[in-house]
PDB file of C-alpha atoms in Angstrom:
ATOM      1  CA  UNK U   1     -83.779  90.065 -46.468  1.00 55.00           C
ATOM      2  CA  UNK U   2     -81.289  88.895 -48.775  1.00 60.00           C
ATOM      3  CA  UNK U   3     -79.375  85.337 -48.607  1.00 61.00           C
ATOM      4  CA  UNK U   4     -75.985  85.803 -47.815  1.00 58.00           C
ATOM      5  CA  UNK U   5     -73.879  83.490 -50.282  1.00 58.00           C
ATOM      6  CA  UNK U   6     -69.909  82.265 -50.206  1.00 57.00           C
ATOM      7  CA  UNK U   7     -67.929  82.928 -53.424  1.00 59.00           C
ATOM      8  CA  UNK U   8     -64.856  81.796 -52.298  1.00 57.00           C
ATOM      9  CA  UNK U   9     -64.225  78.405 -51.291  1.00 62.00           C
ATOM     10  CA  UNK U  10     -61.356  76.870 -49.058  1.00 60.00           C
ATOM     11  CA  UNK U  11     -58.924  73.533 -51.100  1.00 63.00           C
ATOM     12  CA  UNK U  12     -61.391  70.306 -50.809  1.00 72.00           C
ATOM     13  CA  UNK U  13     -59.584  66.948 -49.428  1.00 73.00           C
ATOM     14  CA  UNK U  14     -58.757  65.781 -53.211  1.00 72.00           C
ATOM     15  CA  UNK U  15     -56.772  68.996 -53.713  1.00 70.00           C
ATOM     16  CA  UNK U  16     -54.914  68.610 -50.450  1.00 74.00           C
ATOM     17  CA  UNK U  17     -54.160  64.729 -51.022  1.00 77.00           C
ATOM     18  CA  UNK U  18     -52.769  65.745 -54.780  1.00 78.00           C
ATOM     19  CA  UNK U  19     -50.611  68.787 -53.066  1.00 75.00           C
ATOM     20  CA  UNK U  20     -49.244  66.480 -50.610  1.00 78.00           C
ATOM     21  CA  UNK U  21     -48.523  63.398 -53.333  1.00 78.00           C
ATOM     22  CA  UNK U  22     -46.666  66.356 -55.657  1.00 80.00           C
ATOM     23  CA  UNK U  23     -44.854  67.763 -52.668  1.00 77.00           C
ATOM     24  CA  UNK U  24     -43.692  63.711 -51.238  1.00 80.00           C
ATOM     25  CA  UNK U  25     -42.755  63.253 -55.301  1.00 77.00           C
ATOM     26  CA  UNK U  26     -40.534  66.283 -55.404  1.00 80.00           C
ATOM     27  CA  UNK U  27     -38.990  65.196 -52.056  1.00 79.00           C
ATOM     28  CA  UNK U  28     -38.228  61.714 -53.958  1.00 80.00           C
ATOM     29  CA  UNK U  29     -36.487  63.145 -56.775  1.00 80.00           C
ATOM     30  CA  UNK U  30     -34.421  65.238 -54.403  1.00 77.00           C
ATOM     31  CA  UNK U  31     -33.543  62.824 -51.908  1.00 79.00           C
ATOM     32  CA  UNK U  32     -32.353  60.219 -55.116  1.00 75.00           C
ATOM     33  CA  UNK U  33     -30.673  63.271 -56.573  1.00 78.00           C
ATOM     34  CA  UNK U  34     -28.475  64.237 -53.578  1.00 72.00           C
ATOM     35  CA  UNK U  35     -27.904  60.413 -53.241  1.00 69.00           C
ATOM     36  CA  UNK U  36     -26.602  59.900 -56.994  1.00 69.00           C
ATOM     37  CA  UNK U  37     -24.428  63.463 -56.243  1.00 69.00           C
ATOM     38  CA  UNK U  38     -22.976  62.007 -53.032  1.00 67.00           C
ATOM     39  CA  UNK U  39     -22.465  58.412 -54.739  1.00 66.00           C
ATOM     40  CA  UNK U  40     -21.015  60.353 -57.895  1.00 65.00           C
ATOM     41  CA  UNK U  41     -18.768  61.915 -55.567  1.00 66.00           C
ATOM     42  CA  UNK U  42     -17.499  59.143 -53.714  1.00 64.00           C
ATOM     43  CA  UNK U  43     -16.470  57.089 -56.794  1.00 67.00           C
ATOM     44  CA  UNK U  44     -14.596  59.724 -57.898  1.00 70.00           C
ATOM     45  CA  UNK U  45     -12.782  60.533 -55.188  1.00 66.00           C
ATOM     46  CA  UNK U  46     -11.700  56.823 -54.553  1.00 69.00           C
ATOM     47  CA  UNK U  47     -10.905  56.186 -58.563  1.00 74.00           C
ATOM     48  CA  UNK U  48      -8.561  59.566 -57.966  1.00 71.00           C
ATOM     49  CA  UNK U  49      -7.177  58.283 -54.806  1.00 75.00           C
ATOM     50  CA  UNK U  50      -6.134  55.040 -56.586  1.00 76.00           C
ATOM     51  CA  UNK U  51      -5.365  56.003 -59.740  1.00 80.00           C
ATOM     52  CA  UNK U  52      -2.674  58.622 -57.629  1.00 83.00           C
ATOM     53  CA  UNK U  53      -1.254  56.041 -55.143  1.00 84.00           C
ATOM     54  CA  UNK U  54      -0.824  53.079 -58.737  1.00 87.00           C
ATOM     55  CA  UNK U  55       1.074  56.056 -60.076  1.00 90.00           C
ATOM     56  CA  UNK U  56       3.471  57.139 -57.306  1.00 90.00           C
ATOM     57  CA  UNK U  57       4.142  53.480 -56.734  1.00 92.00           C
ATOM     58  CA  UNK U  58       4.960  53.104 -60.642  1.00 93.00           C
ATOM     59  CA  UNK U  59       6.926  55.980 -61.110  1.00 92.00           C
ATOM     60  CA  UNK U  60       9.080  54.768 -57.971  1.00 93.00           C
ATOM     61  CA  UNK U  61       9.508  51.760 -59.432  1.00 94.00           C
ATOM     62  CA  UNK U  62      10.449  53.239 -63.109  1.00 93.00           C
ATOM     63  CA  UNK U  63      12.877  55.186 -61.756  1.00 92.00           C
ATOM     64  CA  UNK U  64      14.938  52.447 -60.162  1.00 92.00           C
ATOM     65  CA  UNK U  65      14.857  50.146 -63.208  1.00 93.00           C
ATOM     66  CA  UNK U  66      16.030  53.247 -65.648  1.00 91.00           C
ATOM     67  CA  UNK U  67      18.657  53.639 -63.561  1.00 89.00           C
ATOM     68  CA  UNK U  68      19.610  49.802 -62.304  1.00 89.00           C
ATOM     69  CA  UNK U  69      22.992  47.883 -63.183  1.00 88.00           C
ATOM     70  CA  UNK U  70      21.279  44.675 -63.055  1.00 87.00           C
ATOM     71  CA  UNK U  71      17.652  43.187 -62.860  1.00 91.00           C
ATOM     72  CA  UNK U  72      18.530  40.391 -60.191  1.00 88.00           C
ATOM     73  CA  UNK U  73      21.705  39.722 -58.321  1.00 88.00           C
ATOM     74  CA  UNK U  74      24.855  41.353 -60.462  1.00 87.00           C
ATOM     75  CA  UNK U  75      26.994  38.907 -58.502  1.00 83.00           C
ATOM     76  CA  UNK U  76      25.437  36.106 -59.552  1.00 81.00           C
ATOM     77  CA  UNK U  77      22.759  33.789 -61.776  1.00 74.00           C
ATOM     78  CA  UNK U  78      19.735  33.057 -62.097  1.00 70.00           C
ATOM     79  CA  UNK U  79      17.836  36.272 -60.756  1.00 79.00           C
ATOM     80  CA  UNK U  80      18.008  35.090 -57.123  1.00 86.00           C
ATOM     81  CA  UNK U  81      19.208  37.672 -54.296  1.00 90.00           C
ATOM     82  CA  UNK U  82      21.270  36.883 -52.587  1.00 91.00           C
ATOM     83  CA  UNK U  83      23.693  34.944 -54.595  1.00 88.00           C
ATOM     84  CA  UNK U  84      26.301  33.254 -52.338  1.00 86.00           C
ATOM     85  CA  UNK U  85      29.242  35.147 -54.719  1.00 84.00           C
ATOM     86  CA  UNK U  86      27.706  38.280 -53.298  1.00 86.00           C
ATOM     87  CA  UNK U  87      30.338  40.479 -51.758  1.00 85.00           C
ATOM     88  CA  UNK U  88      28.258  42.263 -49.546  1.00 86.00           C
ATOM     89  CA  UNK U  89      25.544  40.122 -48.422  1.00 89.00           C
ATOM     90  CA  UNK U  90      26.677  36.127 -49.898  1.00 84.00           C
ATOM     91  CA  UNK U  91      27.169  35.472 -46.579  1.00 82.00           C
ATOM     92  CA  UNK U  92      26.141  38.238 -43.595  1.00 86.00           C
ATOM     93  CA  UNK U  93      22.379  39.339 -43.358  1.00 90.00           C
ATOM     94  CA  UNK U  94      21.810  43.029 -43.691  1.00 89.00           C
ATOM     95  CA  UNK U  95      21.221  45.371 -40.350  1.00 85.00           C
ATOM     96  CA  UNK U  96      18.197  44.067 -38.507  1.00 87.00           C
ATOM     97  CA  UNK U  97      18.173  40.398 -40.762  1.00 91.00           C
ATOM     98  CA  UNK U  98      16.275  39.439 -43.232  1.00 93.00           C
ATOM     99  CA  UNK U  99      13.032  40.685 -43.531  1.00 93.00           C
ATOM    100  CA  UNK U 100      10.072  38.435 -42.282  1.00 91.00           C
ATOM    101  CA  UNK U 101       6.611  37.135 -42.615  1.00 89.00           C
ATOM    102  CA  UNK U 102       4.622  38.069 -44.878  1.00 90.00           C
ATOM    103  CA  UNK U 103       8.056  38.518 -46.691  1.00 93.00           C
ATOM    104  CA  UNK U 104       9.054  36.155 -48.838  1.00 89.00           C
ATOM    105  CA  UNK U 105      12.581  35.056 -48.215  1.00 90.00           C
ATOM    106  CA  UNK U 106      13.167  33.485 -51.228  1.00 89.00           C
ATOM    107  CA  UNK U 107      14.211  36.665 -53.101  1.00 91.00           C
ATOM    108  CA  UNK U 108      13.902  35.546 -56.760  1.00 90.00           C
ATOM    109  CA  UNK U 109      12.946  37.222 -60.113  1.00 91.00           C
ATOM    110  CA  UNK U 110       9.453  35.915 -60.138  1.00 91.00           C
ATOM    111  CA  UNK U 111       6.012  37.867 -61.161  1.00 93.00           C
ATOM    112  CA  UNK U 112       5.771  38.991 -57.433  1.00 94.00           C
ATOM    113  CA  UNK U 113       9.026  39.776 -56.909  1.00 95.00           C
ATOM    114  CA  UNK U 114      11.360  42.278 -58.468  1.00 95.00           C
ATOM    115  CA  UNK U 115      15.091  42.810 -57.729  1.00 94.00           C
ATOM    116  CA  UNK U 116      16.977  45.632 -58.993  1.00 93.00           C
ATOM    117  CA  UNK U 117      20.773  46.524 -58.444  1.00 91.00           C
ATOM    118  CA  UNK U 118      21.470  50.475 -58.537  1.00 90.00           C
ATOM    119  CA  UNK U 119      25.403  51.925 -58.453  1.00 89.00           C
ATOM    120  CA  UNK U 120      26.069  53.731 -55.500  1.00 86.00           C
ATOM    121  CA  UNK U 121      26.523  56.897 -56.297  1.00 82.00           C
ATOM    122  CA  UNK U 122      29.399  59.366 -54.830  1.00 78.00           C
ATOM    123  CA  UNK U 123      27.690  62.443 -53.338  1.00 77.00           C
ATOM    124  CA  UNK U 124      29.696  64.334 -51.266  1.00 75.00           C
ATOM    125  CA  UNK U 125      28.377  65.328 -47.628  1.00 72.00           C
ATOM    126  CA  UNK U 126      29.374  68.628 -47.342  1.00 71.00           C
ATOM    127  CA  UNK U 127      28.395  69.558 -51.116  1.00 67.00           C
ATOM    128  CA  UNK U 128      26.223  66.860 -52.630  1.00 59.00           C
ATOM    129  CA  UNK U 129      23.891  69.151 -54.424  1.00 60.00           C
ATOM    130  CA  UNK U 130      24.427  72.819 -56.079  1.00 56.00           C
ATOM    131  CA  UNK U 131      22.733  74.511 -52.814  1.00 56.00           C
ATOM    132  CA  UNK U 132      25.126  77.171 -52.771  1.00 61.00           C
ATOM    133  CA  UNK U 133      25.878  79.290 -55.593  1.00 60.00           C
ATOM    134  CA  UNK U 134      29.494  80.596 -53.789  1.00 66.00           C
ATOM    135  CA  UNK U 135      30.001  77.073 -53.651  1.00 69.00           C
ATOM    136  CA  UNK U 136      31.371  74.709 -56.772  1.00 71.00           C
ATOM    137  CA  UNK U 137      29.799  71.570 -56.835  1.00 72.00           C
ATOM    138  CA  UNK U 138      32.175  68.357 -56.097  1.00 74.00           C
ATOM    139  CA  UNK U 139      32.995  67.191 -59.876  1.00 75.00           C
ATOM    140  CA  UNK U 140      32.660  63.542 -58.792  1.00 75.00           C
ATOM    141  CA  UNK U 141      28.908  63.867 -57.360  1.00 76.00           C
ATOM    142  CA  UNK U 142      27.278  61.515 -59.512  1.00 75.00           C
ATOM    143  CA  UNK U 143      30.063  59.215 -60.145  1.00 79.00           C
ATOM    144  CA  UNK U 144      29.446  55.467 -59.324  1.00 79.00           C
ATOM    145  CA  UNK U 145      31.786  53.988 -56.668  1.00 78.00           C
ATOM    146  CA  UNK U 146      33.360  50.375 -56.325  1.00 79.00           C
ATOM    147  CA  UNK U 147      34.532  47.992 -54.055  1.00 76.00           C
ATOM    148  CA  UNK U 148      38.329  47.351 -52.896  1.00 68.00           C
ATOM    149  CA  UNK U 149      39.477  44.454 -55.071  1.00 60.00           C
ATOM    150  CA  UNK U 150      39.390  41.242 -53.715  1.00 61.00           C
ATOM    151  CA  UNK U 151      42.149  38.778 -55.434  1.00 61.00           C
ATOM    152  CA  UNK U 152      39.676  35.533 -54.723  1.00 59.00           C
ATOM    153  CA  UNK U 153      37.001  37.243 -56.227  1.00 56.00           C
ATOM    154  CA  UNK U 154      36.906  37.713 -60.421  1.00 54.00           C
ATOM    155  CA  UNK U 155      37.499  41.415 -61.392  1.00 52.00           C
ATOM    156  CA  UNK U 156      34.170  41.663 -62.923  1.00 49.00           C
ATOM    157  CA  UNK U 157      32.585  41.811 -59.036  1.00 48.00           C
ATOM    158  CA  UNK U 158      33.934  44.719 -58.262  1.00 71.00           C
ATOM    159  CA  UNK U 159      30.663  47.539 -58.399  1.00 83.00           C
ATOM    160  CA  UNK U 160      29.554  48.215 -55.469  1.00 86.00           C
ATOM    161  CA  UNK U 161      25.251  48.124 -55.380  1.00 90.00           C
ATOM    162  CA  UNK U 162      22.669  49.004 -53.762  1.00 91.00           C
ATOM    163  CA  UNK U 163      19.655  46.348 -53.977  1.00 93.00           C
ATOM    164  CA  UNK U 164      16.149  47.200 -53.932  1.00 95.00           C
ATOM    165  CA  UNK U 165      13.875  44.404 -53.327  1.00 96.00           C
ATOM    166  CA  UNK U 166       9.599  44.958 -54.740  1.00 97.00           C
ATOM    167  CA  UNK U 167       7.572  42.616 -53.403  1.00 96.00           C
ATOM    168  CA  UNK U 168       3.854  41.448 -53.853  1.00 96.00           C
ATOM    169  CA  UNK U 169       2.727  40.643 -50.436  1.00 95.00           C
ATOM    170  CA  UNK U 170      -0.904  39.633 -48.539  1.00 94.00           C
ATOM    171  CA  UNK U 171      -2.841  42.355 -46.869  1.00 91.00           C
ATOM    172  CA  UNK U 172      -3.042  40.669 -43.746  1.00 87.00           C
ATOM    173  CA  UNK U 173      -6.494  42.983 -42.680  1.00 87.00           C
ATOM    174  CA  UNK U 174      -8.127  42.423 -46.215  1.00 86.00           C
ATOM    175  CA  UNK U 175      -7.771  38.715 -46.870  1.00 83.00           C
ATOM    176  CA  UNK U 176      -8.835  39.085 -50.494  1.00 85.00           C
ATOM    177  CA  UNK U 177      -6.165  42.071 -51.298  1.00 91.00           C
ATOM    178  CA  UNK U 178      -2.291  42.455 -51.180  1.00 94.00           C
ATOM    179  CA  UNK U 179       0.487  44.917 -51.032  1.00 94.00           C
ATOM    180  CA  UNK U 180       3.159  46.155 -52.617  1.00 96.00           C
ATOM    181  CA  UNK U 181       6.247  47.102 -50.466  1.00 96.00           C
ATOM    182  CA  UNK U 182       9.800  47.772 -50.956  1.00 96.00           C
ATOM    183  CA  UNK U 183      13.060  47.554 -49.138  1.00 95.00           C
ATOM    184  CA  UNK U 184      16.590  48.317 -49.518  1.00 95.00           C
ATOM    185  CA  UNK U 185      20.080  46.627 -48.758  1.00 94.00           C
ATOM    186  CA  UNK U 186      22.256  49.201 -49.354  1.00 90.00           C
ATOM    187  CA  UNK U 187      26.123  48.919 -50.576  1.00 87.00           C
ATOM    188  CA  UNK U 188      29.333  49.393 -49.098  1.00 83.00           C
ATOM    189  CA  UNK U 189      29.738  52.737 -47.401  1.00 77.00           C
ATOM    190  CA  UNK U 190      33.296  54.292 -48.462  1.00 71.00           C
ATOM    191  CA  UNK U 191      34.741  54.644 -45.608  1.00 66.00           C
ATOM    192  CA  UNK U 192      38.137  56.829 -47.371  1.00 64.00           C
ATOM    193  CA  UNK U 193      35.628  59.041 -48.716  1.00 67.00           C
ATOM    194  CA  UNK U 194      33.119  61.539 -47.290  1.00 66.00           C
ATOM    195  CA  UNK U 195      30.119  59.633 -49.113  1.00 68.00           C
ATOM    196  CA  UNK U 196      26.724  60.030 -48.204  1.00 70.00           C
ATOM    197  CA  UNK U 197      25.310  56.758 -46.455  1.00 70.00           C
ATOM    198  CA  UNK U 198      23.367  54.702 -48.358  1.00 71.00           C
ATOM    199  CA  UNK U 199      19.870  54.188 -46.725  1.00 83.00           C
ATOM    200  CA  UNK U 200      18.754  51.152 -45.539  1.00 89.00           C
ATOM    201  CA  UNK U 201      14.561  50.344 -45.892  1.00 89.00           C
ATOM    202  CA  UNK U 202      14.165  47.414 -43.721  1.00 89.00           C
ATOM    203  CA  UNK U 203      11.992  45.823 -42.276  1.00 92.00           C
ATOM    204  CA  UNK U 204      10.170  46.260 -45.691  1.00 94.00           C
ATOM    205  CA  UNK U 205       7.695  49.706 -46.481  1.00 94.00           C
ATOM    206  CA  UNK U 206       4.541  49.267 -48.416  1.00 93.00           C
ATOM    207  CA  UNK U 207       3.805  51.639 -51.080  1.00 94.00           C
ATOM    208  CA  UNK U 208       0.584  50.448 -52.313  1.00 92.00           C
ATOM    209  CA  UNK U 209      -2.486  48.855 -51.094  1.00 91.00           C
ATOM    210  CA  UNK U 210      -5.591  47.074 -53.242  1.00 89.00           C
ATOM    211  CA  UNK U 211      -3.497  45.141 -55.465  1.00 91.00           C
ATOM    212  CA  UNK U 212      -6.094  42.398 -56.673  1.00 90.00           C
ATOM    213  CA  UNK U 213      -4.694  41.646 -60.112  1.00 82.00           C
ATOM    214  CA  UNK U 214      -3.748  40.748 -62.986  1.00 92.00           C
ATOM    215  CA  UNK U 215      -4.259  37.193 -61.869  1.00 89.00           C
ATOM    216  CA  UNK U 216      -3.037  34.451 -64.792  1.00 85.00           C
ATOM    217  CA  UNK U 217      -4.095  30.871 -64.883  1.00 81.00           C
ATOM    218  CA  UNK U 218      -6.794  30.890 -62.170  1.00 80.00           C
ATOM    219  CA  UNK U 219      -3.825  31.707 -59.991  1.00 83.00           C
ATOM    220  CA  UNK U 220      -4.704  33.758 -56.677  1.00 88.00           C
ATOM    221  CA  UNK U 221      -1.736  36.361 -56.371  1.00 91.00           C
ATOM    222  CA  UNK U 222      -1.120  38.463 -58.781  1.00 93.00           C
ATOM    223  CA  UNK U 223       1.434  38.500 -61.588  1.00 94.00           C
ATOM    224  CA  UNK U 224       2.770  41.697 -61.098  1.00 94.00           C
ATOM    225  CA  UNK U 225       6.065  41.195 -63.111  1.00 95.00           C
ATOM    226  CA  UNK U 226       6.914  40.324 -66.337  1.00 93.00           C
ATOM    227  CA  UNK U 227      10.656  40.188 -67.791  1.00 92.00           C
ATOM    228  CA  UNK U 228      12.053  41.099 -70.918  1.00 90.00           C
ATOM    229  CA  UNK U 229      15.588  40.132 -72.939  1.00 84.00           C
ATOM    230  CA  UNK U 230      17.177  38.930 -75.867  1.00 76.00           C
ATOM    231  CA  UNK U 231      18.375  35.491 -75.596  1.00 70.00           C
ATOM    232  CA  UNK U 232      21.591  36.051 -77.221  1.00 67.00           C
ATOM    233  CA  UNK U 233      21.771  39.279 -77.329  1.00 67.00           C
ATOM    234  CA  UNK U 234      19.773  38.616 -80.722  1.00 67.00           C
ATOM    235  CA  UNK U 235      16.766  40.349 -82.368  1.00 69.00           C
ATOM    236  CA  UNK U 236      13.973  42.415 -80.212  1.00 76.00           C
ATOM    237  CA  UNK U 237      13.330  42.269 -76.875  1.00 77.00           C
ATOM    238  CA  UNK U 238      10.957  39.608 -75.697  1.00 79.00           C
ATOM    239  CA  UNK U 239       9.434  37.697 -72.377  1.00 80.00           C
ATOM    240  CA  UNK U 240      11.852  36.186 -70.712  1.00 79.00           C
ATOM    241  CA  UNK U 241      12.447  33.506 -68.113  1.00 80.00           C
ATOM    242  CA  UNK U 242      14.602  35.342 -66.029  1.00 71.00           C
ATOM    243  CA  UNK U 243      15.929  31.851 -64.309  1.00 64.00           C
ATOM    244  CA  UNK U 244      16.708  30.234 -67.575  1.00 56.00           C
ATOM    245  CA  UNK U 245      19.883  32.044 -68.141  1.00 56.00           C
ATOM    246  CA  UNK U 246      19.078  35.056 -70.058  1.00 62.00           C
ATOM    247  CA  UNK U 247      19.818  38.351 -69.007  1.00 80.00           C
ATOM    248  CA  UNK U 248      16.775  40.391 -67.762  1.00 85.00           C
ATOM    249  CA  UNK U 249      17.179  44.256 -69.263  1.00 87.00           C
ATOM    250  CA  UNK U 250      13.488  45.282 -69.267  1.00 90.00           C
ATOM    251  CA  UNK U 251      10.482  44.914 -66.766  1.00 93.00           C
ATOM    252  CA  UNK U 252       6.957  44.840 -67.844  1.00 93.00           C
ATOM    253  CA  UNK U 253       4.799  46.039 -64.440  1.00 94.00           C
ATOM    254  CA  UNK U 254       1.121  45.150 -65.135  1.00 94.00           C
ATOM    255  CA  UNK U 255      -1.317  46.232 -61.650  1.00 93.00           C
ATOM    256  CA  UNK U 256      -4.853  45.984 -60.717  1.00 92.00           C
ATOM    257  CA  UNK U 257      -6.107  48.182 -58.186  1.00 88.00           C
ATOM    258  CA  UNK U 258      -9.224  48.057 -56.053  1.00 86.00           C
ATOM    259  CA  UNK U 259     -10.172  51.415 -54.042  1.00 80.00           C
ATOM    260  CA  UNK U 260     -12.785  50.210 -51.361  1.00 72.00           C
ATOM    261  CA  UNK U 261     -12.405  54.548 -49.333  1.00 63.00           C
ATOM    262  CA  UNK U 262     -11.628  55.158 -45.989  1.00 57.00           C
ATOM    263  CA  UNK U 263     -15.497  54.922 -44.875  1.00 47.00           C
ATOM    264  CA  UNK U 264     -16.529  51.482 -44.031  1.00 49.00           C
ATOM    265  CA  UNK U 265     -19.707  51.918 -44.951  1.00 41.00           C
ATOM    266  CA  UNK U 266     -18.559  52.940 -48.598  1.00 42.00           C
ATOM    267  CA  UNK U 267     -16.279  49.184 -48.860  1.00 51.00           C
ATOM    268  CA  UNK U 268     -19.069  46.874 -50.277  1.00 56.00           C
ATOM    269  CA  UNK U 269     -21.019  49.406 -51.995  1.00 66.00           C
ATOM    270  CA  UNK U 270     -18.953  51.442 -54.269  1.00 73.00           C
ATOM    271  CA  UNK U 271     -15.576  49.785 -55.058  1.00 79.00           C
ATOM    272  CA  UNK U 272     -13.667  51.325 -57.799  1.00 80.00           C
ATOM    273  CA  UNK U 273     -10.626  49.295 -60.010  1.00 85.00           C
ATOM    274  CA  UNK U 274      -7.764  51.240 -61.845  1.00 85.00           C
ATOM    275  CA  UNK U 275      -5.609  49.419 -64.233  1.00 88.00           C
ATOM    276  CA  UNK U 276      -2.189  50.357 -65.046  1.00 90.00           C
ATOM    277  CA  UNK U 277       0.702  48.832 -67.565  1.00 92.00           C
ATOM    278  CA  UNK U 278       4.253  50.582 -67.855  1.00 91.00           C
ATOM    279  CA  UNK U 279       7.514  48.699 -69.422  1.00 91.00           C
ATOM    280  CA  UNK U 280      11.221  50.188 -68.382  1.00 90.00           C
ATOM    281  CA  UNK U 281      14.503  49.002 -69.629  1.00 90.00           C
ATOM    282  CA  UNK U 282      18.002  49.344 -67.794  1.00 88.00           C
ATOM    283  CA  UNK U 283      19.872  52.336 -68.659  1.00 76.00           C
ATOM    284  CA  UNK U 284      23.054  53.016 -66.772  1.00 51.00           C
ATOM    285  CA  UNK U 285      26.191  51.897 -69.517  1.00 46.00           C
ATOM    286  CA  UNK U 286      28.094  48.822 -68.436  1.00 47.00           C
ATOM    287  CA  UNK U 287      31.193  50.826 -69.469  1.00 42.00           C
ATOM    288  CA  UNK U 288      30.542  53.396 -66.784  1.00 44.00           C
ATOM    289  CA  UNK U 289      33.700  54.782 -65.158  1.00 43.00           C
ATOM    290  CA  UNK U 290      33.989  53.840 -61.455  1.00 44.00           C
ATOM    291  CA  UNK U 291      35.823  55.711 -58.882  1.00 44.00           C
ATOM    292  CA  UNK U 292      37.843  53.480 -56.653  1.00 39.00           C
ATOM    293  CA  UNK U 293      38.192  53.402 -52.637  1.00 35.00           C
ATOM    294  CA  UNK U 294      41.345  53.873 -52.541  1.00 31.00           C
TER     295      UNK U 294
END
């Protein structure tokens, strides 16, 4: 009787223990890959979300310099706000006070703090914008207004402004971060004319968190601000100290940004800084025609 014999054989322990370590390799690679993809993924998304809140904030704060009157207090010297020649607020706090803590009270041209003067513009409530084709537009929208004349005061303090106020301010929930936030002390509202109200932004809004730098000097806030003129009104534009008498016309805004992400567990592990430089320069004409209230 014949021997029966087995020509095929089943895998032998070796084989098995080499399937096993291939299959617990692949795994590895996978596991690192979606880890690097989700990692990837998170950077980006919180060097977009910062490099889109540093440039709303900027282009807010373009905006109001292109179209200022005066970098610091029009009604005064010195670049502090307010100056006690101020017509509108020398002497009465704005509705609601003065802003407080963090605020800083002492509202001076410094590298954390920026203050603009804008005209107030005539816009007329029942037709400040071409919304209505059958409609002409008023032909004084646009126009800046001014204050009565007051015989104490000299002519030249006449326009009437709306302040905005940029601050550099602590985070008070990230001890190693600060905010920028804004408010506004609107002008005189024209009572003899149907004017729009200027709005009032107080107590102060922030309009950008994660500010950790530019930090000068070993300093620990940082210099946000920088201030441009001709001493003179000679030569080029250059840095300025706004308080030593020369007219500020230009702001240089330097800001470093740190996006930690909303997830806590991302904070520590995958921070992401944006860094950001713009210069603007006053533009409204000091020979601009005013429309009295009258």
């Amino acid at each position: 009787m014949a021997t029966l014999k087995r020509t095929k054989r089943g895998a032998s322990l070796v084989e098995l223990l080499i399937a096993i370590s291939l299959f617990g390799f692949l795994a590895a690679i996978l596991t690192q890959l979606a880890i690097n993809v989700t990692t990837a993924s998170i950077k980006i998304s919180n060097k977009t979300l910062g490099q889109e809140a540093a440039r709303t904030a900027m282009n807010r704060m373009l905006a109001d310099i292109r179209q200022a009157r005066s970098i610091g207090d029009f009604y005064g010297a010195g670049g502090k706000f307010p100056a006690p020649t101020n017509p509108i607020y020398g002497a009465l706090p704005p509705t609601g006070g003065w802003p407080g803590p963090p605020w800083n009270p002492n509202m001076t041209l410094t590298p954390q703090v920026l203050v603009i003067q804008i005209p107030v513009f005539y816009q007329d409530k029942d037709n400040p914008d071409i919304v209505d084709a059958a409609k002409p537009p008023n032909p004084f929208n646009g126009f800046p207004t001014m204050l009565r004349l007051d015989p104490a005061k000299p002519s030249l303090n006449v326009e009437n402004l709306d302040t905005v106020v940029y601050q550099v301010v602590p985070d008070l929930k990230k001890p190693e971060e600060y905010v920028l936030q804004v408010a506004r002390f609107p002008g005189v509202k024209m009572t003899s004319l149907n004017n729009l109200q200027p709005e009032l932004i107080n107590p102060p809004q922030t309009i950008l968190k994660g500010l950790v730098g530019p930090k000068v000097g070993g300093g620990t806030v940082p210099n946000v601000f920088t201030y441009f003129g001709r001493p003179q009104n000679i030569g080029p534009y250059r840095k300025i100290t706004p308080s030593a008498g020369t007219e500020a016309r230009g702001v240089g805004i330097d800001m470093e940004i740190r996006k930690l992400g909303d997830d806590q567990a991302t904070v520590s592990r995958f921070p992401e800084y944006i860094g950001i430089h713009q210069e603007a320069f006053v533009g409204a004409n000091t020979n601009m025609t005013l429309v009295n209230d009258r």
